[in-house]
Tab-separated table of C-alpha atoms and ligand atoms in Angstrom:
chain	number	residue	atom	x	y	z
A	1	MET	CA	-1.405	-4.896	3.936
A	2	ASN	CA	1.398	-2.360	3.443
A	3	VAL	CA	0.328	1.237	2.875
A	4	ALA	CA	2.562	4.217	2.094
A	5	PHE	CA	0.843	7.484	2.945
A	6	LEU	CA	2.046	10.675	1.263
A	7	ALA	CA	0.742	13.934	2.712
A	8	SER	CA	2.019	17.482	2.969
A	9	GLU	CA	0.806	17.979	6.534
A	10	VAL	CA	0.324	15.548	9.373
A	11	VAL	CA	-0.823	16.054	12.976
A	12	PRO	CA	0.977	16.466	15.389
A	13	PHE	CA	3.906	17.695	13.286
A	14	VAL	CA	2.349	20.356	11.037
A	15	LYS	CA	-1.202	21.437	10.422
A	16	THR	CA	-2.960	24.126	8.452
A	17	GLY	CA	-6.246	22.285	7.925
A	18	GLY	CA	-8.253	19.089	7.997
A	19	LEU	CA	-5.804	17.142	5.818
A	20	ALA	CA	-3.352	17.124	8.731
A	21	ASP	CA	-5.973	15.648	11.053
A	22	VAL	CA	-6.746	12.899	8.570
A	23	ALA	CA	-3.115	12.073	7.771
A	24	GLY	CA	-2.278	11.972	11.478
A	25	SER	CA	-5.248	9.871	12.588
A	26	LEU	CA	-6.221	7.467	9.834
A	27	PRO	CA	-2.856	5.611	9.808
A	28	ARG	CA	-3.184	4.905	13.510
A	29	PHE	CA	-6.585	3.296	13.045
A	30	LEU	CA	-5.514	1.423	9.920
A	31	LYS	CA	-2.674	0.025	11.961
A	32	GLU	CA	-5.034	-1.037	14.741
A	33	GLN	CA	-6.883	-3.017	12.088
A	34	GLY	CA	-3.736	-4.783	10.950
A	35	ALA	CA	-2.186	-2.605	8.213
A	36	ASP	CA	1.464	-1.567	8.195
A	37	VAL	CA	1.288	2.144	7.387
A	38	ARG	CA	4.252	4.452	6.813
A	39	VAL	CA	3.661	8.165	6.482
A	40	LEU	CA	5.892	10.469	4.427
A	41	LEU	CA	5.971	14.256	4.526
A	42	PRO	CA	8.439	17.091	3.887
A	43	PHE	CA	10.897	18.073	6.599
A	44	TYR	CA	9.724	21.633	7.211
A	45	LYS	CA	11.518	24.260	9.238
A	46	SER	CA	8.825	24.199	11.931
A	47	VAL	CA	9.275	20.439	12.361
A	48	LYS	CA	13.057	20.800	12.524
A	49	ALA	CA	12.672	23.427	15.213
A	50	LYS	CA	11.041	20.906	17.522
A	51	ASP	CA	13.085	18.263	19.209
A	52	TYR	CA	11.493	15.125	17.882
A	53	PRO	CA	13.565	11.991	18.359
A	54	LEU	CA	14.614	11.303	14.764
A	55	LYS	CA	16.939	8.852	13.121
A	56	LYS	CA	18.554	9.565	9.782
A	57	VAL	CA	17.638	6.729	7.433
A	58	VAL	CA	18.892	8.080	4.130
A	59	GLU	CA	21.853	10.377	3.600
A	60	SER	CA	22.180	12.348	0.379
A	61	SER	CA	20.298	9.933	-1.801
A	62	LEU	CA	20.145	11.015	-5.445
A	63	ILE	CA	17.214	11.447	-7.799
A	64	SER	CA	17.281	12.824	-11.290
A	65	TRP	CA	16.186	16.435	-11.130
A	66	ARG	CA	16.708	19.392	-13.419
A	67	GLY	CA	18.636	17.110	-15.761
A	68	ALA	CA	21.197	16.086	-13.140
A	69	LEU	CA	21.389	14.006	-9.993
A	70	SER	CA	20.086	15.841	-6.981
A	71	PRO	CA	20.249	14.883	-3.292
A	72	PHE	CA	17.756	14.506	-0.476
A	73	SER	CA	18.020	12.976	2.961
A	74	ALA	CA	15.354	11.375	5.119
A	75	TRP	CA	14.633	11.004	8.796
A	76	GLU	CA	12.498	8.487	10.602
A	77	TYR	CA	10.318	9.158	13.599
A	78	SER	CA	9.325	5.952	15.296
A	79	ALA	CA	8.124	7.148	18.686
A	80	GLY	CA	4.467	7.257	17.628
A	81	SER	CA	2.075	4.481	16.759
A	82	PHE	CA	3.291	4.298	13.135
A	83	PRO	CA	6.607	5.254	11.464
A	84	VAL	CA	6.839	8.714	9.919
A	85	TYR	CA	9.497	9.728	7.398
A	86	PHE	CA	10.555	13.283	6.733
A	87	ILE	CA	11.991	14.139	3.331
A	88	GLU	CA	14.784	16.638	3.833
A	89	ARG	CA	15.734	19.139	1.184
A	90	ASP	CA	16.373	22.500	2.808
A	91	GLU	CA	16.286	24.475	-0.420
A	92	TYR	CA	12.598	23.549	-0.660
A	93	PHE	CA	11.320	22.980	2.838
A	94	ASP	CA	13.413	24.949	5.300
A	95	ARG	CA	11.055	27.933	5.078
A	96	ASP	CA	8.850	29.850	7.455
A	97	PHE	CA	5.585	28.610	5.953
A	98	LEU	CA	4.321	25.422	4.358
A	99	TYR	CA	2.881	26.732	1.118
A	100	GLY	CA	3.475	30.467	0.999
A	101	THR	CA	3.749	33.723	2.900
A	102	PRO	CA	0.706	35.855	3.775
A	103	ASP	CA	1.373	37.627	0.464
A	104	GLY	CA	0.848	34.514	-1.623
A	105	ASP	CA	2.029	31.042	-2.605
A	106	TYR	CA	5.715	30.271	-2.972
A	107	PRO	CA	6.398	30.544	-6.705
A	108	ASP	CA	8.278	27.229	-6.776
A	109	ASN	CA	5.562	25.134	-5.113
A	110	GLY	CA	5.411	22.931	-8.198
A	111	GLU	CA	9.065	22.054	-7.874
A	112	ARG	CA	8.841	21.674	-4.115
A	113	PHE	CA	6.037	19.163	-4.110
A	114	ALA	CA	7.000	17.291	-7.253
A	115	PHE	CA	10.353	16.823	-5.550
A	116	PHE	CA	8.640	15.614	-2.401
A	117	ALA	CA	6.643	13.077	-4.446
A	118	LYS	CA	9.634	11.750	-6.343
A	119	ALA	CA	11.898	11.582	-3.311
A	120	SER	CA	9.124	9.739	-1.456
A	121	LEU	CA	9.061	6.971	-4.054
A	122	GLU	CA	12.830	6.757	-3.927
A	123	LEU	CA	12.776	6.558	-0.146
A	124	ILE	CA	10.097	3.855	-0.055
A	125	GLN	CA	12.280	1.841	-2.395
A	126	GLN	CA	15.460	2.440	-0.432
A	127	ILE	CA	14.002	1.390	2.901
A	128	GLY	CA	12.552	-1.661	1.140
A	129	PHE	CA	8.957	-0.987	2.133
A	130	LYS	CA	6.948	-3.108	-0.284
A	131	ALA	CA	3.834	-0.976	-0.452
A	132	ASP	CA	0.696	-2.731	-1.642
A	133	ILE	CA	-1.013	0.644	-1.764
A	134	LEU	CA	0.459	4.043	-2.376
A	135	HIS	CA	-2.060	6.415	-0.835
A	136	GLY	CA	-1.476	10.039	-1.833
A	137	HIS	CA	-3.371	13.037	-0.514
A	138	ASP	CA	-4.192	16.176	-2.487
A	139	TRP	CA	-2.175	17.871	-5.229
A	140	GLN	CA	0.973	18.082	-3.109
A	141	ALA	CA	1.345	14.301	-3.257
A	142	ALA	CA	-0.317	13.698	-6.609
A	143	MET	CA	2.767	13.747	-8.818
A	144	ALA	CA	3.800	10.474	-7.168
A	145	PHE	CA	1.203	8.861	-9.423
A	146	ALA	CA	2.860	10.413	-12.464
A	147	PHE	CA	6.289	9.130	-11.385
A	148	LEU	CA	4.823	5.708	-10.687
A	149	ARG	CA	3.341	5.633	-14.176
A	150	ASN	CA	6.493	6.986	-15.824
A	151	GLY	CA	9.481	5.118	-14.495
A	152	TYR	CA	9.132	3.856	-10.943
A	153	GLY	CA	6.213	1.552	-11.688
A	154	ASP	CA	8.143	-0.224	-14.455
A	155	GLY	CA	10.778	-1.564	-12.104
A	156	PRO	CA	10.265	-4.758	-10.106
A	157	PHE	CA	9.966	-2.933	-6.789
A	158	PHE	CA	6.685	-1.113	-7.500
A	159	LYS	CA	5.366	-3.547	-10.089
A	160	ALA	CA	2.577	-4.834	-7.845
A	161	THR	CA	1.878	-1.533	-6.099
A	162	LYS	CA	-1.640	-0.137	-6.567
A	163	SER	CA	-2.643	3.367	-5.690
A	164	LEU	CA	-5.319	5.567	-4.199
A	165	MET	CA	-5.598	9.313	-4.505
A	166	THR	CA	-7.680	11.080	-1.881
A	167	ILE	CA	-8.967	14.523	-2.741
A	168	HIS	CA	-9.577	16.684	0.302
A	169	ASN	CA	-10.432	19.786	-1.669
A	170	MET	CA	-11.067	20.033	-5.413
A	171	ALA	CA	-10.395	23.761	-5.458
A	172	TYR	CA	-6.677	23.301	-4.847
A	173	GLN	CA	-5.254	21.533	-7.879
A	174	GLY	CA	-1.636	22.655	-8.120
A	175	LEU	CA	-1.272	24.425	-11.489
A	176	PHE	CA	2.241	25.085	-12.776
A	177	GLU	CA	4.146	25.977	-15.932
A	178	LYS	CA	4.933	23.154	-18.313
A	179	GLU	CA	8.671	23.382	-17.551
A	180	ILE	CA	7.974	21.494	-14.351
A	181	LEU	CA	7.806	18.271	-16.381
A	182	GLN	CA	11.360	18.699	-17.604
A	183	THR	CA	12.575	19.777	-14.166
A	184	ALA	CA	11.060	16.651	-12.639
A	185	GLY	CA	12.401	14.344	-15.339
A	186	LEU	CA	8.969	13.484	-16.730
A	187	PRO	CA	8.260	13.127	-20.461
A	188	GLY	CA	7.242	16.341	-22.200
A	189	SER	CA	4.595	14.286	-23.991
A	190	LEU	CA	2.507	14.406	-20.796
A	191	PHE	CA	1.761	17.996	-21.700
A	192	ARG	CA	-1.431	17.347	-23.626
A	193	PRO	CA	-5.070	17.532	-22.554
A	194	GLU	CA	-5.391	13.736	-22.350
A	195	ASP	CA	-2.650	13.758	-19.723
A	196	LEU	CA	-1.564	16.567	-17.419
A	197	GLU	CA	-2.226	19.684	-19.435
A	198	PHE	CA	-5.020	21.868	-18.146
A	199	PHE	CA	-5.592	25.140	-19.996
A	200	GLY	CA	-1.928	25.744	-20.682
A	201	LYS	CA	-0.631	24.578	-17.311
A	202	VAL	CA	0.389	21.296	-15.744
A	203	ASN	CA	-2.303	20.197	-13.291
A	204	PHE	CA	-0.893	18.054	-10.461
A	205	LEU	CA	-4.245	16.862	-9.170
A	206	LYS	CA	-5.025	15.545	-12.626
A	207	ALA	CA	-2.089	13.154	-12.286
A	208	GLY	CA	-3.870	11.556	-9.354
A	209	ILE	CA	-7.271	11.451	-11.016
A	210	LEU	CA	-5.872	9.948	-14.218
A	211	TYR	CA	-3.203	7.576	-13.019
A	212	ALA	CA	-4.181	6.362	-9.538
A	213	SER	CA	-5.893	2.972	-9.414
A	214	ALA	CA	-8.819	4.678	-7.661
A	215	VAL	CA	-9.810	8.098	-6.400
A	216	SER	CA	-11.625	8.978	-3.220
A	217	THR	CA	-12.989	12.081	-1.582
A	218	VAL	CA	-13.691	12.699	2.056
A	219	SER	CA	-17.459	12.334	1.987
A	220	PRO	CA	-19.948	10.459	-0.215
A	221	ARG	CA	-21.862	13.634	-1.030
A	222	TYR	CA	-18.736	15.472	-2.172
A	223	SER	CA	-17.780	12.565	-4.442
A	224	GLN	CA	-21.070	13.193	-6.275
A	225	GLU	CA	-20.848	16.979	-6.176
A	226	ILE	CA	-17.407	17.156	-7.794
A	227	GLN	CA	-18.825	15.509	-10.894
A	228	THR	CA	-20.853	18.673	-11.536
A	229	PRO	CA	-19.634	22.016	-12.915
A	230	GLU	CA	-20.527	23.797	-9.679
A	231	PHE	CA	-18.055	21.820	-7.583
A	232	GLY	CA	-15.726	20.099	-10.055
A	233	CYS	CA	-13.539	23.170	-10.668
A	234	GLY	CA	-13.091	22.261	-14.329
A	235	LEU	CA	-12.279	18.594	-13.713
A	236	GLU	CA	-15.897	17.394	-13.462
A	237	GLY	CA	-15.805	15.829	-16.943
A	238	LEU	CA	-12.673	13.859	-16.177
A	239	LEU	CA	-14.087	12.765	-12.828
A	240	ARG	CA	-17.233	11.537	-14.529
A	241	THR	CA	-15.117	9.343	-16.770
A	242	ARG	CA	-13.635	7.769	-13.625
A	243	ASN	CA	-16.996	7.477	-11.938
A	244	GLU	CA	-16.661	3.709	-11.463
A	245	ARG	CA	-13.439	4.201	-9.551
A	246	LEU	CA	-14.509	7.236	-7.537
A	247	PHE	CA	-15.479	6.715	-3.899
A	248	GLY	CA	-16.484	8.833	-0.923
A	249	ILE	CA	-15.512	8.000	2.657
A	250	LEU	CA	-16.458	10.374	5.453
A	251	ASN	CA	-13.543	11.403	7.665
A	252	GLY	CA	-13.481	10.385	11.274
A	253	VAL	CA	-12.836	12.135	14.546
A	254	ASP	CA	-10.005	11.365	16.911
A	255	TYR	CA	-12.093	11.062	20.053
A	256	SER	CA	-8.996	10.776	22.226
A	257	ALA	CA	-8.267	14.408	21.304
A	258	TRP	CA	-11.861	15.644	20.988
A	259	ASN	CA	-13.776	14.478	24.023
A	260	PRO	CA	-15.333	16.829	26.602
A	261	GLU	CA	-14.979	14.172	29.288
A	262	ILE	CA	-11.192	14.372	29.300
A	263	ASP	CA	-10.298	17.495	27.300
A	264	PRO	CA	-7.620	19.387	29.273
A	265	ALA	CA	-8.453	22.708	27.556
A	266	LEU	CA	-11.846	22.939	29.264
A	267	ALA	CA	-12.646	24.837	32.451
A	268	GLU	CA	-14.704	21.813	33.505
A	269	ASN	CA	-15.171	18.458	31.877
A	270	TYR	CA	-18.622	17.112	31.160
A	271	SER	CA	-20.349	14.223	29.458
A	272	ARG	CA	-23.599	13.305	27.785
A	273	ARG	CA	-24.944	12.021	31.075
A	274	SER	CA	-23.785	14.987	33.086
A	275	LEU	CA	-23.781	18.310	31.248
A	276	GLU	CA	-23.280	20.660	34.203
A	277	GLY	CA	-19.671	21.481	33.286
A	278	LYS	CA	-20.752	23.024	29.983
A	279	ALA	CA	-21.970	26.197	31.746
A	280	ALA	CA	-18.540	26.739	33.294
A	281	CYS	CA	-16.988	26.274	29.850
A	282	LYS	CA	-19.259	29.006	28.504
A	283	GLN	CA	-18.219	31.454	31.220
A	284	ASP	CA	-14.578	30.594	30.654
A	285	LEU	CA	-14.920	31.105	26.909
A	286	LEU	CA	-16.668	34.467	27.252
A	287	GLN	CA	-13.861	35.550	29.515
A	288	ALA	CA	-11.194	34.332	27.094
A	289	PHE	CA	-12.773	36.561	24.448
A	290	GLY	CA	-13.289	39.515	26.803
A	291	LEU	CA	-17.084	39.333	26.569
A	292	ARG	CA	-19.750	39.581	29.231
A	293	PRO	CA	-23.023	37.651	28.772
A	294	ALA	CA	-25.490	39.877	26.925
A	295	LYS	CA	-28.274	38.620	29.197
A	296	PRO	CA	-28.627	35.508	31.343
A	297	GLY	CA	-28.848	32.423	29.155
A	298	ALA	CA	-28.152	34.321	25.925
A	299	PRO	CA	-27.060	31.863	23.246
A	300	LEU	CA	-23.397	31.857	22.330
A	301	ILE	CA	-22.391	30.929	18.804
A	302	GLY	CA	-18.942	29.744	17.756
A	303	ILE	CA	-16.881	29.646	14.581
A	304	VAL	CA	-13.464	28.034	14.094
A	305	SER	CA	-12.398	28.318	10.513
A	306	ARG	CA	-9.856	29.092	7.899
A	307	LEU	CA	-10.842	32.511	6.639
A	308	ALA	CA	-11.240	31.666	2.968
A	309	GLY	CA	-14.010	32.343	0.447
A	310	GLN	CA	-14.999	28.674	0.631
A	311	LYS	CA	-16.083	29.023	4.250
A	312	GLY	CA	-18.851	31.577	3.596
A	313	ILE	CA	-17.708	33.947	6.327
A	314	ASP	CA	-19.025	36.821	4.194
A	315	LEU	CA	-22.547	35.477	4.754
A	316	ILE	CA	-21.991	35.830	8.470
A	317	VAL	CA	-20.502	39.308	8.210
A	318	GLU	CA	-23.576	40.335	6.248
A	319	GLY	CA	-25.880	38.717	8.780
A	320	LEU	CA	-24.288	40.030	11.972
A	321	GLU	CA	-27.027	42.526	12.682
A	322	GLY	CA	-29.670	39.825	12.375
A	323	ILE	CA	-27.703	37.518	14.641
A	324	PHE	CA	-27.090	40.124	17.316
A	325	ASP	CA	-30.660	41.462	17.175
A	326	SER	CA	-31.740	38.114	18.546
A	327	GLY	CA	-29.615	38.695	21.632
A	328	ALA	CA	-27.034	36.072	20.705
A	329	GLN	CA	-23.278	36.568	20.974
A	330	LEU	CA	-20.649	35.223	18.614
A	331	VAL	CA	-17.027	34.196	19.030
A	332	ILE	CA	-14.803	33.667	16.003
A	333	LEU	CA	-11.377	32.058	15.820
A	334	GLY	CA	-9.804	32.100	12.400
A	335	THR	CA	-6.966	33.059	10.176
A	336	GLY	CA	-6.533	33.383	6.451
A	337	GLU	CA	-7.266	35.925	3.759
A	338	ASN	CA	-6.403	39.516	4.681
A	339	LYS	CA	-9.661	40.831	3.292
A	340	ILE	CA	-11.809	38.625	5.516
A	341	GLU	CA	-9.621	39.294	8.553
A	342	LYS	CA	-10.085	43.023	8.007
A	343	GLN	CA	-13.864	42.706	7.652
A	344	LEU	CA	-14.015	40.839	10.929
A	345	LEU	CA	-11.793	43.330	12.721
A	346	GLU	CA	-14.098	46.110	11.520
A	347	ALA	CA	-17.143	44.183	12.712
A	348	ARG	CA	-15.516	43.663	16.080
A	349	LYS	CA	-15.229	47.434	16.451
A	350	LYS	CA	-18.884	47.842	15.562
A	351	TYR	CA	-20.170	45.149	17.929
A	352	PRO	CA	-17.713	45.088	20.844
A	353	ARG	CA	-20.223	43.569	23.288
A	354	SER	CA	-21.528	40.881	20.983
A	355	LEU	CA	-18.592	39.764	18.869
A	356	GLY	CA	-15.458	38.123	20.237
A	357	LEU	CA	-12.646	37.690	17.736
A	358	LYS	CA	-9.261	36.031	17.691
A	359	ILE	CA	-7.289	36.160	14.483
A	360	GLY	CA	-4.816	33.306	14.570
A	361	PHE	CA	-4.448	29.555	14.693
A	362	ASP	CA	-4.948	28.325	18.231
A	363	GLU	CA	-5.718	24.696	18.935
A	364	PHE	CA	-6.294	25.297	22.648
A	365	ILE	CA	-8.907	28.022	22.112
A	366	SER	CA	-10.566	25.949	19.407
A	367	HIS	CA	-11.332	23.286	22.024
A	368	LYS	CA	-12.762	25.918	24.375
A	369	ILE	CA	-15.062	27.150	21.603
A	370	MET	CA	-16.326	23.640	20.893
A	371	ALA	CA	-17.277	23.263	24.554
A	372	GLY	CA	-18.355	26.756	25.553
A	373	CYS	CA	-20.823	27.565	22.766
A	374	ASP	CA	-24.455	26.627	22.306
A	375	LEU	CA	-24.388	26.737	18.522
A	376	PHE	CA	-21.654	26.272	15.948
A	377	LEU	CA	-21.969	27.957	12.573
A	378	ILE	CA	-20.554	26.552	9.299
A	379	PRO	CA	-21.980	28.354	6.255
A	380	SER	CA	-19.479	26.873	3.754
A	381	ARG	CA	-20.097	27.372	0.049
A	382	TYR	CA	-18.669	23.890	-0.355
A	383	GLU	CA	-17.234	21.517	2.207
A	384	PRO	CA	-15.535	18.277	1.158
A	385	CYS	CA	-16.028	16.801	4.618
A	386	GLY	CA	-15.608	19.330	7.394
A	387	LEU	CA	-14.382	18.266	10.783
A	388	THR	CA	-15.559	21.026	13.057
A	389	GLN	CA	-19.232	20.041	12.841
A	390	MET	CA	-18.263	16.564	14.034
A	391	TYR	CA	-16.205	17.990	16.889
A	392	SER	CA	-18.957	20.375	17.925
A	393	LEU	CA	-21.489	17.522	17.965
A	394	ARG	CA	-19.377	15.615	20.470
A	395	TYR	CA	-19.255	18.722	22.683
A	396	GLY	CA	-23.030	19.171	22.572
A	397	THR	CA	-22.640	22.395	20.609
A	398	ILE	CA	-25.299	22.324	17.943
A	399	PRO	CA	-24.165	22.835	14.349
A	400	VAL	CA	-26.001	25.138	11.975
A	401	VAL	CA	-24.549	24.273	8.577
A	402	ARG	CA	-25.005	24.708	4.900
A	403	ALA	CA	-26.255	21.460	3.320
A	404	THR	CA	-23.218	20.672	1.208
A	405	GLY	CA	-20.616	17.905	1.013
A	406	GLY	CA	-19.727	16.249	4.288
A	407	LEU	CA	-21.810	18.759	6.225
A	408	ASP	CA	-24.885	17.358	4.520
A	409	ASP	CA	-23.745	13.779	5.159
A	410	SER	CA	-23.085	14.278	8.865
A	411	ILE	CA	-25.875	16.626	9.985
A	412	GLN	CA	-29.557	15.698	10.083
A	413	GLU	CA	-32.095	18.467	10.601
A	414	PHE	CA	-33.685	18.223	14.035
A	415	ASP	CA	-37.287	17.102	13.837
A	416	PRO	CA	-39.176	18.160	16.981
A	417	ALA	CA	-42.076	15.777	16.279
A	418	HIS	CA	-39.836	12.718	16.323
A	419	ARG	CA	-37.160	14.265	18.548
A	420	SER	CA	-34.622	13.064	15.992
A	421	GLY	CA	-31.727	14.812	14.225
A	422	ASN	CA	-28.563	16.507	15.420
A	423	GLY	CA	-28.499	20.053	14.017
A	424	PHE	CA	-29.822	22.539	11.491
A	425	LYS	CA	-29.158	22.900	7.767
A	426	PHE	CA	-29.859	25.447	5.102
A	427	GLY	CA	-29.695	25.151	1.328
A	428	PRO	CA	-28.960	28.325	-0.610
A	429	PRO	CA	-25.647	30.044	0.146
A	430	THR	CA	-27.336	33.240	1.238
A	431	THR	CA	-27.470	35.298	4.406
A	432	ALA	CA	-31.264	35.061	4.388
A	433	ALA	CA	-31.176	31.253	4.403
A	434	LEU	CA	-28.518	31.243	7.112
A	435	LEU	CA	-30.559	33.564	9.330
A	436	ASP	CA	-33.689	31.500	8.745
A	437	SER	CA	-31.969	28.363	9.919
A	438	PHE	CA	-30.365	30.189	12.829
A	439	ARG	CA	-33.763	31.522	13.963
A	440	LYS	CA	-35.224	28.028	13.838
A	441	ALA	CA	-32.413	26.943	16.111
A	442	LEU	CA	-33.128	29.834	18.492
A	443	VAL	CA	-36.797	28.901	18.790
A	444	LEU	CA	-35.743	25.431	19.826
A	445	TYR	CA	-33.105	26.796	22.176
A	446	GLU	CA	-35.940	28.355	24.208
A	447	ASN	CA	-37.560	24.947	24.647
A	448	LYS	CA	-35.389	23.404	27.351
A	449	ASP	CA	-36.815	19.914	26.986
A	450	LEU	CA	-36.297	19.677	23.222
A	451	TRP	CA	-32.949	21.443	23.360
A	452	SER	CA	-31.627	19.013	25.895
A	453	ARG	CA	-32.807	16.157	23.693
A	454	LEU	CA	-31.033	17.733	20.722
A	455	ILE	CA	-27.803	18.029	22.705
A	456	ARG	CA	-28.005	14.400	23.683
A	457	ASN	CA	-28.639	13.355	20.082
A	458	ALA	CA	-25.645	15.420	18.993
A	459	MET	CA	-23.323	13.972	21.601
A	460	ALA	CA	-24.360	10.441	20.699
A	461	ALA	CA	-23.288	10.805	17.067
A	462	ASP	CA	-20.372	8.520	16.339
A	463	PHE	CA	-17.896	9.458	13.628
A	464	SER	CA	-15.072	7.299	14.872
A	465	TRP	CA	-11.993	6.638	12.799
A	466	GLU	CA	-12.480	2.905	13.420
A	467	ARG	CA	-15.436	3.016	11.069
A	468	ALA	CA	-13.667	5.149	8.449
A	469	ALA	CA	-10.542	2.958	8.622
A	470	ARG	CA	-12.691	-0.112	7.980
A	471	TYR	CA	-14.023	1.515	4.800
A	472	TYR	CA	-10.524	2.442	3.635
A	473	LEU	CA	-9.262	-1.094	4.190
A	474	GLU	CA	-12.210	-2.404	2.249
A	475	LEU	CA	-11.426	0.040	-0.555
A	476	TYR	CA	-7.743	-1.000	-0.567
A	477	ARG	CA	-8.898	-4.611	-0.959
A	478	VAL	CA	-11.193	-3.698	-3.837
A	479	ILE	CA	-8.301	-1.865	-5.521
A	480	LEU	CA	-5.903	-4.772	-5.021
A	481	SER	CA	-8.350	-7.306	-6.380
A	482	SER	CA	-9.000	-5.447	-9.616
B	3	ADP	P1	-10.406	22.749	6.203
B	3	ADP	O1	-9.512	21.553	6.109
B	3	ADP	O2	-11.106	23.109	4.943
B	3	ADP	O3	-9.739	23.938	6.820
B	3	ADP	P2	-11.881	21.164	8.156
B	3	ADP	O4	-13.138	21.437	8.911
B	3	ADP	O5	-11.819	19.874	7.410
B	3	ADP	O6	-11.618	22.408	7.209
B	3	ADP	O7	-10.652	21.151	9.155
B	3	ADP	C1	-10.230	22.295	9.804
B	3	ADP	C2	-9.365	21.887	10.974
B	3	ADP	O8	-8.531	22.979	11.330
B	3	ADP	C3	-10.165	21.549	12.209
B	3	ADP	O9	-9.423	20.659	13.002
B	3	ADP	C4	-10.272	22.911	12.896
B	3	ADP	O10	-10.505	22.789	14.270
B	3	ADP	C5	-8.923	23.475	12.607
B	3	ADP	N1	-8.844	24.937	12.555
B	3	ADP	C6	-9.233	25.744	11.532
B	3	ADP	N2	-8.950	27.028	11.819
B	3	ADP	C7	-8.388	27.028	13.037
B	3	ADP	C8	-7.874	28.055	13.890
B	3	ADP	N3	-7.886	29.318	13.527
B	3	ADP	N4	-7.336	27.693	15.077
B	3	ADP	C9	-7.325	26.386	15.450
B	3	ADP	N5	-7.789	25.386	14.697
B	3	ADP	C10	-8.317	25.686	13.510
């Protein structure tokens, strides 16, 4: 089975969120199960700056663009477990950020990623990689499905190629002016509601939903939720029409990178059988955030998150007094919207002994938080899958989450009577519900016997990529046979 993966970020090369984790891990596990997977992404400035061993595989290849022939080059990285190809076009990708500056998105993102999608198809053809499945991720890759439908798919090379579009977040759809169609060499007739038009704009994600052989999301629950107005972001009707071809597969965890037994970021390693090292991790974490324990054994809560409206950080800001009244302390690592960053910086001033804050993206510290905390808070308004709850489980750090999307699929409320479950969940997106759930967790935290059982349940949870890769391969087979 040959699979071409198109994604705008891929671990370890570039990452701003969970998509990068998925695009960097899933191919490895698909390969272990026999697939030949090639991954394509743009050649960003930050990737160029690192000294990866790369081989140029295409030099100034031409695609039709803005009514003329326009060049791109491509580089291959073959030192990992699967080949990765970087699409080079400096005008578009040699920039300081992936999608935009702190002041906002790059205004030509439509052009940038439509170019990436088209050049990717051209590259796949030029290197002669006969893809059975073209697997595109999110709006940045979605125009590949439009090019496949309008041109590339008609030729003999892609004739038998089927496709899968994976949506990692419905809220990011890629909306651009209609001129993008002409720029990209696509028929203007696609600008109608039955095709790519969406309230006066071209909607890239729609290209994937309409034209891919099948669509998937990153959890079963989210695949249902996005068919409702609350979560569908205006595309719920269209998604309902594709209901038969819409699937949900929960993401996996790369346990070679997220494992307290071997994690080099931790002050001490520990395991499910021997938890002693976790206390040292807590001390180390408090120190890293310049905090002293409020009182012996006080619970420490962690958050690692993009600071975006989706993540419900406002519910936490509103609930800080309630959290700190209980004697708990909180450490937050995050970066994102200025407004939320400011709110947190203000809160840090107000609660210097209870709140530790790092504004920034820091992989190393994120591992320390997973290990050093007792509880991990994820109050997302919506969450397509969510990875951090799965990481925290493996580190015996108990998640308190909102029951939505993949959070709902991966966390089961702890039931003291049966000693079953791996965390705590709340329903309404309100501070009151969050605090309620948090207080339930605190009551249990005081019961050493039950708490230790809960930690062991959490650490036993298995969200391996092997399992997820098996589902994807099964889905590829279903797509190919229909
Ligand atoms: P999303 O993709 O919506 O941001 P996910 O939970 O799916 O949310 O994935 C987020 C990923 O990014 C996780 O690997 C998480 O550890 C990481 N992450 C988020 N914010 C930070 C940060 N400030 N520093 C380090 N890692 C972060």
